[in-house]
mmCIF file of C-alpha atoms in Angstrom:
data_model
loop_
_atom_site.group_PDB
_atom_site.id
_atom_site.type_symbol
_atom_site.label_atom_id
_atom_site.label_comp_id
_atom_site.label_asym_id
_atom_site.label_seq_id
_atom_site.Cartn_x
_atom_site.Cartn_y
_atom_site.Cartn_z
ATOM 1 C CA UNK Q 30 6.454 59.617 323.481
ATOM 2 C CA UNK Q 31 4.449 62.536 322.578
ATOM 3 C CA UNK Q 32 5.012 65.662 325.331
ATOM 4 C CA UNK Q 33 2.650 68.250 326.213
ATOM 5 C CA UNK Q 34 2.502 71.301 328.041
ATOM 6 C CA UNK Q 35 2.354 70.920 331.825
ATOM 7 C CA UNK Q 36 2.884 73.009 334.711
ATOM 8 C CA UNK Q 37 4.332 72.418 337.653
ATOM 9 C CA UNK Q 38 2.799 70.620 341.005
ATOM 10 C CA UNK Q 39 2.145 73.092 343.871
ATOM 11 C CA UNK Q 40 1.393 69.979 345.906
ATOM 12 C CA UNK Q 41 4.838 69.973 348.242
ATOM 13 C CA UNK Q 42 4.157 72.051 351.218
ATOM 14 C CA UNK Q 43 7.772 71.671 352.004
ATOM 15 C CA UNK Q 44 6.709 69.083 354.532
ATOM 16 C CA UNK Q 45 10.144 66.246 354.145
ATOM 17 C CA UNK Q 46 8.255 62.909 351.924
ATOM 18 C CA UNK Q 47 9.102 60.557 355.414
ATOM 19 C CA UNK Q 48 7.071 62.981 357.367
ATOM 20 C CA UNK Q 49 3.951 62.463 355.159
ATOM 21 C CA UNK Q 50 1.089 59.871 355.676
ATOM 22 C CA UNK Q 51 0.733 57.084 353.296
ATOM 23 C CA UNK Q 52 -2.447 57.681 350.702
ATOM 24 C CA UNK Q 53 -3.968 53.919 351.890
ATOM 25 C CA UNK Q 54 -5.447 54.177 355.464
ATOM 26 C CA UNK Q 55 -3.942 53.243 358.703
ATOM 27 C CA UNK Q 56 -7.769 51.129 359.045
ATOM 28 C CA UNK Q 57 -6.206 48.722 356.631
ATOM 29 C CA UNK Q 58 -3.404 47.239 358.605
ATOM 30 C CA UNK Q 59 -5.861 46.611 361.502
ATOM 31 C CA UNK Q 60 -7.612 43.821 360.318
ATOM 32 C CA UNK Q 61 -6.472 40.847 357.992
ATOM 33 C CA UNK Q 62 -8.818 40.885 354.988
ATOM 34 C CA UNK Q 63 -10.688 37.332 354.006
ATOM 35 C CA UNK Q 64 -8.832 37.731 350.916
ATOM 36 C CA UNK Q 65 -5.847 37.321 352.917
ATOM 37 C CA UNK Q 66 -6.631 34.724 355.433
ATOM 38 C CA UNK Q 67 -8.360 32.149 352.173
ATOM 39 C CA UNK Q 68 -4.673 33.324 350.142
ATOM 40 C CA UNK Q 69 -2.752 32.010 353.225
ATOM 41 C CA UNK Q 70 -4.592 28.514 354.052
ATOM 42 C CA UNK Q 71 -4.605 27.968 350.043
ATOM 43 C CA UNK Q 72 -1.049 28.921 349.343
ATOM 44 C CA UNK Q 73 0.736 27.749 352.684
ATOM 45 C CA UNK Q 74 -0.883 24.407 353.461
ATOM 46 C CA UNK Q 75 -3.550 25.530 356.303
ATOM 47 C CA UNK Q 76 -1.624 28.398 357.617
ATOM 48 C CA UNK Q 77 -4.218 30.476 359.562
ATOM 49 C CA UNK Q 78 -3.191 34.507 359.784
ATOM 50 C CA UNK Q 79 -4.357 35.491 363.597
ATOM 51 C CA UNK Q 80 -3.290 39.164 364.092
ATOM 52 C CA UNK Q 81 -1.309 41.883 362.366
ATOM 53 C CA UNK Q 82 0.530 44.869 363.358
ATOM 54 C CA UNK Q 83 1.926 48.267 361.710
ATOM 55 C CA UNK Q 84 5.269 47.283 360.689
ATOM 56 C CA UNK Q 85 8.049 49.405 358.952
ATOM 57 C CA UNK Q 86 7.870 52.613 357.162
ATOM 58 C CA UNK Q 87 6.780 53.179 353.570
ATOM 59 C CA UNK Q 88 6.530 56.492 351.875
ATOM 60 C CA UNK Q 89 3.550 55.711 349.508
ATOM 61 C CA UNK Q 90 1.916 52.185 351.329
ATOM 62 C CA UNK Q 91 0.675 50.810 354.412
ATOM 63 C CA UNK Q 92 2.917 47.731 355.460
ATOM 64 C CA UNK Q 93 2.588 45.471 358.767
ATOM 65 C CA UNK Q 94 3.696 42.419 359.934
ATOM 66 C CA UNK Q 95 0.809 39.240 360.142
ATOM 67 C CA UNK Q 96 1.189 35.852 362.894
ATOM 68 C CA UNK Q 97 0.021 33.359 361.752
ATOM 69 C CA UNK Q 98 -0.233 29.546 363.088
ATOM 70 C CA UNK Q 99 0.304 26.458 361.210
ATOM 71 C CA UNK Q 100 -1.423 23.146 361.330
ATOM 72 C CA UNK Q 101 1.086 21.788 364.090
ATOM 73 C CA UNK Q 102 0.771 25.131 366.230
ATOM 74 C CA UNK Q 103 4.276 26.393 365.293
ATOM 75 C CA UNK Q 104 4.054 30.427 364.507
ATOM 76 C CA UNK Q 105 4.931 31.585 361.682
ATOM 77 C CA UNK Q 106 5.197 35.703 359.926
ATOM 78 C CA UNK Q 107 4.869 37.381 357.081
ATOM 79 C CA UNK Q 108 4.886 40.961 355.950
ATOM 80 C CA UNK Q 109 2.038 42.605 354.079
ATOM 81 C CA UNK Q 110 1.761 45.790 352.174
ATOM 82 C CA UNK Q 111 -0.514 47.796 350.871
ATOM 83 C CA UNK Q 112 -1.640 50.284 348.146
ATOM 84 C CA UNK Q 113 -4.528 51.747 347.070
ATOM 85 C CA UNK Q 114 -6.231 52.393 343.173
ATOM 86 C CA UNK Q 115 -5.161 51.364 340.128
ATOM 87 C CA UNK Q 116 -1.752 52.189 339.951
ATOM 88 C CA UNK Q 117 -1.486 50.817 343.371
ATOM 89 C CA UNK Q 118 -2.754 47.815 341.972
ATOM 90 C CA UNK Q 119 -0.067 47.451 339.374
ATOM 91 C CA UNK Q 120 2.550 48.687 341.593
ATOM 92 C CA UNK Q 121 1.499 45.391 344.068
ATOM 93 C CA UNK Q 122 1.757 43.054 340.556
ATOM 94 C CA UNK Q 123 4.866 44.473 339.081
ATOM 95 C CA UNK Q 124 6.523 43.855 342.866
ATOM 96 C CA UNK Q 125 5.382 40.103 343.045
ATOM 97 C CA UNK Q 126 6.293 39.195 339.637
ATOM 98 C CA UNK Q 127 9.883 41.069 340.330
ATOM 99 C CA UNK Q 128 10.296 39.564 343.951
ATOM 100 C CA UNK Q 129 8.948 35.768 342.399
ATOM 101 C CA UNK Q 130 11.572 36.150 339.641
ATOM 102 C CA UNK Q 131 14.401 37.156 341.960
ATOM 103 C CA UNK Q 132 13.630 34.498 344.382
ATOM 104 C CA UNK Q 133 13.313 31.344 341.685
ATOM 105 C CA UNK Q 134 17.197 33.153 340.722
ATOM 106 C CA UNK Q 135 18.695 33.791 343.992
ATOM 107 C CA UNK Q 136 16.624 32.518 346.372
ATOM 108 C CA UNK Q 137 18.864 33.772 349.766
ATOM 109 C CA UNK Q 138 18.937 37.099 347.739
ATOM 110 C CA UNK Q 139 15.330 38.044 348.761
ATOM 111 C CA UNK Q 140 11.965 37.283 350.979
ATOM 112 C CA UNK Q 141 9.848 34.470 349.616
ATOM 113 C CA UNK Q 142 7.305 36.144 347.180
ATOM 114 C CA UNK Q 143 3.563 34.046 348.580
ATOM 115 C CA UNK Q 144 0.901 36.785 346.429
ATOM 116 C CA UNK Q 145 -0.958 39.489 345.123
ATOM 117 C CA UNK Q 146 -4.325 40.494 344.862
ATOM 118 C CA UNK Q 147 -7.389 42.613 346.081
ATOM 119 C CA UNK Q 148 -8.871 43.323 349.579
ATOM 120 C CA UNK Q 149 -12.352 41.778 349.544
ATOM 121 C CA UNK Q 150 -13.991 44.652 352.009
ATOM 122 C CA UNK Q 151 -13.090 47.452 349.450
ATOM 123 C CA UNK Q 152 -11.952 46.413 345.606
ATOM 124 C CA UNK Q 153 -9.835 49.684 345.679
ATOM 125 C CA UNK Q 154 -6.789 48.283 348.159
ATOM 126 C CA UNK Q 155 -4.584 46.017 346.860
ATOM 127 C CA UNK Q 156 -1.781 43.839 348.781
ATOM 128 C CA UNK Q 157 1.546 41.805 348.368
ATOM 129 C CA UNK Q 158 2.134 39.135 351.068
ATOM 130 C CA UNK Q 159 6.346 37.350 351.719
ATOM 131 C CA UNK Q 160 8.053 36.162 354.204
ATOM 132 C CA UNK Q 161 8.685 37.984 357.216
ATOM 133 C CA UNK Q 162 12.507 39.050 357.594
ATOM 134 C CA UNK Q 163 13.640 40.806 360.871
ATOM 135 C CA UNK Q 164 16.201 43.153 359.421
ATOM 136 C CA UNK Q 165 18.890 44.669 361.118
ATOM 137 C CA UNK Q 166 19.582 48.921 361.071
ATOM 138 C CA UNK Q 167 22.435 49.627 359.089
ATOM 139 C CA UNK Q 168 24.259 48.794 355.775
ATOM 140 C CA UNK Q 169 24.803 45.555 353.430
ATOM 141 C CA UNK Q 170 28.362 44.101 354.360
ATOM 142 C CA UNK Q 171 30.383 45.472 352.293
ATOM 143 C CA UNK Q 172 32.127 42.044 351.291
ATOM 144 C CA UNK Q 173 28.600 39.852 350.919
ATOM 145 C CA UNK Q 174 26.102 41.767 349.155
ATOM 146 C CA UNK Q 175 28.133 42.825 346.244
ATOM 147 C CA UNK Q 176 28.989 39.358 345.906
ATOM 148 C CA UNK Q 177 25.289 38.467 345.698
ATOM 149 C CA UNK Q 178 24.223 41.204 343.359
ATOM 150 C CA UNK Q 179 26.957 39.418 340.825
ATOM 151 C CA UNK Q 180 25.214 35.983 341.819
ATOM 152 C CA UNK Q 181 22.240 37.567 340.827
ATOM 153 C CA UNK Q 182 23.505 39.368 337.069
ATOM 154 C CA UNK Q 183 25.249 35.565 336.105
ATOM 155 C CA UNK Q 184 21.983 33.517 337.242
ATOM 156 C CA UNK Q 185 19.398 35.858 336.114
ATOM 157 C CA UNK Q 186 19.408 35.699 332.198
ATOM 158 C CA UNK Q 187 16.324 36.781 330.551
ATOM 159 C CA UNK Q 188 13.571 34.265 329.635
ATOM 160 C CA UNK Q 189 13.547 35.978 326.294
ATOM 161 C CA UNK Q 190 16.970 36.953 325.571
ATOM 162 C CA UNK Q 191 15.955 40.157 325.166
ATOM 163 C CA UNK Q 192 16.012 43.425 327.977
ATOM 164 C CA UNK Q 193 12.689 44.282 329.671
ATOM 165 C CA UNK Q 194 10.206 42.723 331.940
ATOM 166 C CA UNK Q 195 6.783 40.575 331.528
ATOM 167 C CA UNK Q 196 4.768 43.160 333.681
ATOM 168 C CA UNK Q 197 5.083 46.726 334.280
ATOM 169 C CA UNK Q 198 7.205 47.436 337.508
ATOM 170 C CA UNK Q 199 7.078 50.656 339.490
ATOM 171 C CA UNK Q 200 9.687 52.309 341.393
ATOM 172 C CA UNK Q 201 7.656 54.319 344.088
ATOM 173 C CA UNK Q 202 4.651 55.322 342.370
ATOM 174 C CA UNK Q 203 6.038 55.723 338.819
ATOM 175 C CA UNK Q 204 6.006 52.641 336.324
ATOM 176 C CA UNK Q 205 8.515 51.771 334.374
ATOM 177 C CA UNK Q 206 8.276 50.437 330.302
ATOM 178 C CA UNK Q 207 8.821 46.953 330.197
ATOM 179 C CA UNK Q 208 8.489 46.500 326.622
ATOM 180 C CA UNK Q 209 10.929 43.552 325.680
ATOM 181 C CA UNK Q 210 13.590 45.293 323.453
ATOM 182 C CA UNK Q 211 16.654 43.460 321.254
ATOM 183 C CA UNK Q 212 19.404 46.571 322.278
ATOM 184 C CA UNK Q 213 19.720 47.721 325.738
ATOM 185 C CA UNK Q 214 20.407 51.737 324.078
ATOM 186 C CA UNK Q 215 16.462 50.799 323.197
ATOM 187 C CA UNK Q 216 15.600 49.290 326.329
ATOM 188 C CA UNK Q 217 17.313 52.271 327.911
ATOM 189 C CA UNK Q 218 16.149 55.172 325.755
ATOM 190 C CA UNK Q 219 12.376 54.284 326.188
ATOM 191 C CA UNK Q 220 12.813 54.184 330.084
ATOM 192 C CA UNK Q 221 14.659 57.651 330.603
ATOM 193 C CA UNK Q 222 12.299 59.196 328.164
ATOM 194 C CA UNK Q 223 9.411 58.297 330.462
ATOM 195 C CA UNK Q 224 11.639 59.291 333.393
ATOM 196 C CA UNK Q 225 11.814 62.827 331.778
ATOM 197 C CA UNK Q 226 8.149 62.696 331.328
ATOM 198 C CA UNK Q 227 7.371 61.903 334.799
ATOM 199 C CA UNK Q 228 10.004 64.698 336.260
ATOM 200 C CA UNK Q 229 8.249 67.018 333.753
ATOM 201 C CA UNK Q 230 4.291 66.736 335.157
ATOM 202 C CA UNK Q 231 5.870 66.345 338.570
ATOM 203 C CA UNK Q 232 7.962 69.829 338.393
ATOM 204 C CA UNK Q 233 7.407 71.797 335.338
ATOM 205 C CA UNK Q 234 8.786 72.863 332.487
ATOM 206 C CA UNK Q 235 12.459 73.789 332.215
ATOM 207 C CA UNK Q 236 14.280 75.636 329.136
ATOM 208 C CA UNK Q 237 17.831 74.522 330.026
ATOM 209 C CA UNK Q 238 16.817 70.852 331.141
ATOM 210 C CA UNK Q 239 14.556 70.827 327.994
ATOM 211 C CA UNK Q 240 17.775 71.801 325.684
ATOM 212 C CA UNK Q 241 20.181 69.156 327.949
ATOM 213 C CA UNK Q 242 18.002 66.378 327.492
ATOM 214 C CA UNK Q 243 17.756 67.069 323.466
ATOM 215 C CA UNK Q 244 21.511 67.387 323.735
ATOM 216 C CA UNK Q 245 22.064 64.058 325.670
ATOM 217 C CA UNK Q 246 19.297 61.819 323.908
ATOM 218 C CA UNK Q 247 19.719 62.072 320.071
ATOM 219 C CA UNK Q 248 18.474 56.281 335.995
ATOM 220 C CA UNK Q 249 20.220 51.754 349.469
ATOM 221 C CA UNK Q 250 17.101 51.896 350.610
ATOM 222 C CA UNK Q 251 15.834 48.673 349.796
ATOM 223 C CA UNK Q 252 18.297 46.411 351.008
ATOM 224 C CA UNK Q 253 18.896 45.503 354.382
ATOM 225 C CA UNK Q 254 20.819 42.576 356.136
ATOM 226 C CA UNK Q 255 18.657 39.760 357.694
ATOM 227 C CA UNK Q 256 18.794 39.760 361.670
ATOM 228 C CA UNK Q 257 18.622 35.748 361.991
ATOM 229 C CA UNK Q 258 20.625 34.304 358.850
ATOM 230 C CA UNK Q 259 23.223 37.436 358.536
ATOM 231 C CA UNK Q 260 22.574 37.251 354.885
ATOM 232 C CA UNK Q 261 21.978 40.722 352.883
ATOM 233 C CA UNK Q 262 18.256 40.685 351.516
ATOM 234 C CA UNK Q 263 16.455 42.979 348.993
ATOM 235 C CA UNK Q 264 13.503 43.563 349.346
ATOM 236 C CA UNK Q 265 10.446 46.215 347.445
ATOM 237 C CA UNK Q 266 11.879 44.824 344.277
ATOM 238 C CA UNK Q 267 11.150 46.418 340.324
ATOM 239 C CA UNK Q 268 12.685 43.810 338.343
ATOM 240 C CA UNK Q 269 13.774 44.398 334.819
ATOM 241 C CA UNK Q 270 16.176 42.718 332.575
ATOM 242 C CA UNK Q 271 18.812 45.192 332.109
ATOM 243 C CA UNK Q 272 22.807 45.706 331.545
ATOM 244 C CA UNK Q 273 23.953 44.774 334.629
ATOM 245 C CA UNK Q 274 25.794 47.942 335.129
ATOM 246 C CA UNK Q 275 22.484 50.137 335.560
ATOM 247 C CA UNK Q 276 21.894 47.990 339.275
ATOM 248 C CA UNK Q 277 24.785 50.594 340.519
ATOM 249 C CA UNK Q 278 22.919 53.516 339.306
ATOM 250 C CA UNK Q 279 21.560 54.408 343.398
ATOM 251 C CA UNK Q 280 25.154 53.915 344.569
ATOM 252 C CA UNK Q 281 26.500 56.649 343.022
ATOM 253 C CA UNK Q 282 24.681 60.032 344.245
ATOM 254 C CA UNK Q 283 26.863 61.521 347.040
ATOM 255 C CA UNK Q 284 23.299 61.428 348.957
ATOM 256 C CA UNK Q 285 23.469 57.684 349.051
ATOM 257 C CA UNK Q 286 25.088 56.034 352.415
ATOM 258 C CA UNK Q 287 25.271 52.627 349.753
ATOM 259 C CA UNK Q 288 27.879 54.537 347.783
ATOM 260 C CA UNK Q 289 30.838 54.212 345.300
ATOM 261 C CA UNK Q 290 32.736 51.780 347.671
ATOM 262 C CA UNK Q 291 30.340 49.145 346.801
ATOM 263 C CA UNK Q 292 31.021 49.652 343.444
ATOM 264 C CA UNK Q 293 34.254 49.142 343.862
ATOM 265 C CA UNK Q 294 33.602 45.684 345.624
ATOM 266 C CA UNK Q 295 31.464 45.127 342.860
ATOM 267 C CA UNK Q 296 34.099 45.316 340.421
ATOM 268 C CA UNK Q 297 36.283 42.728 342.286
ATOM 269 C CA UNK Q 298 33.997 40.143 340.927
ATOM 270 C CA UNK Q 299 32.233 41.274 337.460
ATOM 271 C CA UNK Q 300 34.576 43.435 335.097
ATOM 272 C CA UNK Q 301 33.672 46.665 333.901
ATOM 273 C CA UNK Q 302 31.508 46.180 330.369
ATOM 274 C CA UNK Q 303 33.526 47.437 327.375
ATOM 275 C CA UNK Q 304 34.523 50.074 326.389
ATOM 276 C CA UNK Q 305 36.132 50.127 329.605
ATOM 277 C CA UNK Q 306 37.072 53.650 329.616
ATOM 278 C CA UNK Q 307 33.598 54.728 329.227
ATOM 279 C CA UNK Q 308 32.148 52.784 332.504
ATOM 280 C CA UNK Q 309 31.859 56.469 334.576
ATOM 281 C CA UNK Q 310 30.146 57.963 331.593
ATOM 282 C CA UNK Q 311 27.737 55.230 331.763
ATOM 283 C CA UNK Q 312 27.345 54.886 335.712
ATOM 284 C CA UNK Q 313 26.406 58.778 335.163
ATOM 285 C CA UNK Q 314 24.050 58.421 332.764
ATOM 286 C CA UNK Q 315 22.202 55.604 334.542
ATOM 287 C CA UNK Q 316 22.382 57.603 337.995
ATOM 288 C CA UNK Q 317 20.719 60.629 335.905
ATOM 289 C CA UNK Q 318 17.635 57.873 335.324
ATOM 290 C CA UNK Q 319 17.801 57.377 338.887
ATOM 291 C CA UNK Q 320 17.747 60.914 339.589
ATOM 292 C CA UNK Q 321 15.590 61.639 337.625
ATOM 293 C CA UNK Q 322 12.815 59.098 338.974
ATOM 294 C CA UNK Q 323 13.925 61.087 342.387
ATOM 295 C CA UNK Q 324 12.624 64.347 341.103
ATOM 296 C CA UNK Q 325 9.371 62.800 339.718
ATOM 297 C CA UNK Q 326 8.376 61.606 343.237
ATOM 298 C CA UNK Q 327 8.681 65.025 344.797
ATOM 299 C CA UNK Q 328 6.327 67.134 342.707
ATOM 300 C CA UNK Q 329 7.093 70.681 344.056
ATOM 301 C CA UNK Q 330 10.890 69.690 345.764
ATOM 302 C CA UNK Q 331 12.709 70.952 343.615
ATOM 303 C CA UNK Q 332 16.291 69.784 345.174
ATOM 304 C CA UNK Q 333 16.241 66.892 343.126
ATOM 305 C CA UNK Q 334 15.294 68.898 339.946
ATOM 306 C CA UNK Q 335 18.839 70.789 340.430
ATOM 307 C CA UNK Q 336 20.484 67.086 341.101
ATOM 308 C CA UNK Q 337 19.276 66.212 337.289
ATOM 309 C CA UNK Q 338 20.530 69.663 336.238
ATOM 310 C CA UNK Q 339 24.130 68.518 337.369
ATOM 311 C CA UNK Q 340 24.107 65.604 336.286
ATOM 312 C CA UNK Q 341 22.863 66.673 332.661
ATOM 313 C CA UNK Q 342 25.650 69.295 332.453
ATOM 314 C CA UNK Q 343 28.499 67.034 333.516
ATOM 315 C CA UNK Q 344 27.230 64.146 330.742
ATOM 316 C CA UNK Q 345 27.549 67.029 327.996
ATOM 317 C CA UNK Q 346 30.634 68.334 329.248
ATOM 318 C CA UNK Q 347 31.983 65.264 329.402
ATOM 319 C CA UNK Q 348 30.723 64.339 325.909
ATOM 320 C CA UNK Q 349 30.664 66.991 323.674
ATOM 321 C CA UNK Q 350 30.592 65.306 320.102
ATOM 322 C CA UNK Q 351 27.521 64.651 318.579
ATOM 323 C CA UNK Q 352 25.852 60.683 318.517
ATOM 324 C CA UNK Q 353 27.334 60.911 314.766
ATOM 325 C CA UNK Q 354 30.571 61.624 315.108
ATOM 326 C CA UNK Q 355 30.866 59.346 318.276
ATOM 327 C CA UNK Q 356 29.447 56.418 315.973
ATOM 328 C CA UNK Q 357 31.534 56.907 313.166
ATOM 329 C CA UNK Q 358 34.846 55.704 315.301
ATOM 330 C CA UNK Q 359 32.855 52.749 317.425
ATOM 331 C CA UNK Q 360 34.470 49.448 316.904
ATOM 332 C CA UNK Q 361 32.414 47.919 319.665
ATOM 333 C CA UNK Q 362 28.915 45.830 319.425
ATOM 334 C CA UNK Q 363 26.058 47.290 321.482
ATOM 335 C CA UNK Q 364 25.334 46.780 325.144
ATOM 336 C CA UNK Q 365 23.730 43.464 325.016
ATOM 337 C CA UNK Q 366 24.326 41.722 328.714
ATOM 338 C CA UNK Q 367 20.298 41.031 329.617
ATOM 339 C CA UNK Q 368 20.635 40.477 333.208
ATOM 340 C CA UNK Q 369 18.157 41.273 336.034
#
């Protein structure tokens, strides 16, 4: 990827993100659009959406909660959410294809994916419909959704055989590369390179994170436990065939209330990948990704910025021969496990 020159944002008023209004309108979740109501009756057998309400919080969408009424007069929900322009657009696409593909794997795992598409009273905001889940406050049991999430990496093989996705996924409002690649150090490399990119135009240029990430390259909230089944969901979903270790990147920062203890539940039921001794080596390098994606989202915050620092000078300190020496004494073939 070719870089450039960029400065940093001066956007962040130091205003926390969850304080901040959404970019799409609260107008939008006051009315269900036509392209809505025809989506519903076509999709769900006659299912007629009659009213919708603000529903949850979303740092960069609008999301409510629709009634609706089927044929026989039953009631039935469903949650909507919105985003506006084109990258809202994709961001609504990647998250149906990666909640559809979840679902057809581990269908208790996640809210039934029903669409995607555009509003018909203004072309520029874009929705994703599911089921309606009424989750409870708190964590994942510690016990059951670890056990799902290794459900999930044996069931989910890739169509292809090969790591990546069909469509581009987003998490928050940065995509991610979904080329289809034949080594996961490929798939890999090509998404934390964009992550860099993204934390770059979002903060700035930095000399020492400049010369750490030449060094290193010669990444809770969305899962909940359903209130009527007792079964752990996830939910706002950016699917991508992967080694299944990265999934445990966002339980590692110490920020994280989904932390290292359900690794360790984890681990009960899927063995660490080989080379065994190198699993915290790799958990840190894929929770630099994820930190890294952190800092991008926050142009002008620059806590997360000094997160990636950390996390850049542990992986050197931790590793400090070069790729070619390392190579010269591997014995073991290349991360290959293509798992969602």
């Amino acid at each position: 990827m070719e870089k450039s020159v960029v400065q940093a944002s001066t956007d962040w008023d130091g205003t926390p993100h969850w304080e901040k209004e959404p970019e799409v309108a609260q107008k939008y979740i006051t009315y269900i659009d036509p392209a809505v109501q025809s989506m519903a009756k076509e999709l769900l057998s006659g299912v007629a959406a009659q009213r919708i309400t603000p529903h949850g919080v979303s740092f960069w969408t609008r999301t409510g909660r629709i009634v609706a009424v089927q044929e026989g007069g039953s009631r039935v929900f469903f949650f909507l959410k919105l985003s506006i322009g084109d990258d809202g657009k994709g961001m609504m696409h990647g998250e149906y294809e990666s909640m559809k593909a979840l679902h057809e794997t581990l269908p208790d795992l996640v809210p039934q994916p029903i669409a995607w598409g555009t509003y018909e009273t203004d072309p520029d905001i874009h929705f994703f419909i599911c089921t309606f889940c009424d989750m409870k406050e708190g964590l994942c049991s510690l016990d059951e959704f670890p056990k799902l999430v290794v459900a999930l990496h044996e069931k989910g093989v890739s169509p292809t055989g090969k790591l990546g996705f069909p469509v581009t996924t987003y998490q928050g409002l940065l995509p991610q590369d979904p080329t289809w690649c034949d080594t996961w150090e490929e798939c890999f490399s090509r998404n934390i390179d964009i992550y860099f990119e993204h934390e770059l135009r979002a903060q700035g240029p930095d000399e020492e994170i400049a010369e750490l990430r030449d060094t290193i390259m010669t990444r809770e909230g969305n899962a909940g436990t359903d209130r009527a089944t007792n079964v752990p969901k996830i939910f706002d979903a950016c699917s991508w065939y992967a080694h299944n270790e990265f999934e445990m990147a966002p339980w590692s920062p110490a920020r994280q209330k989904m932390d290292k203890t359900y690794v360790d539940a984890y681990l009960k039921h899927f063995p660490k990948a080989e080379p065994e001794e190198d699993f915290d080596g790799r958990n840190a390098l894929y929770a630099l990704r994820f930190n890294l994606c952190s800092s991008g989202l926050y142009p002008g915050n620059l806590n997360y910025r000094n997160v990636v620092r950390m996390d850049m000078r542990e992986l050197v300190d931790r590793y400090p021969e070069s790729f070619e020496e390392w190579q010269k004494r591997q014995t073991i073939p290349s991360l290959t496990r293509a798992k969602m």
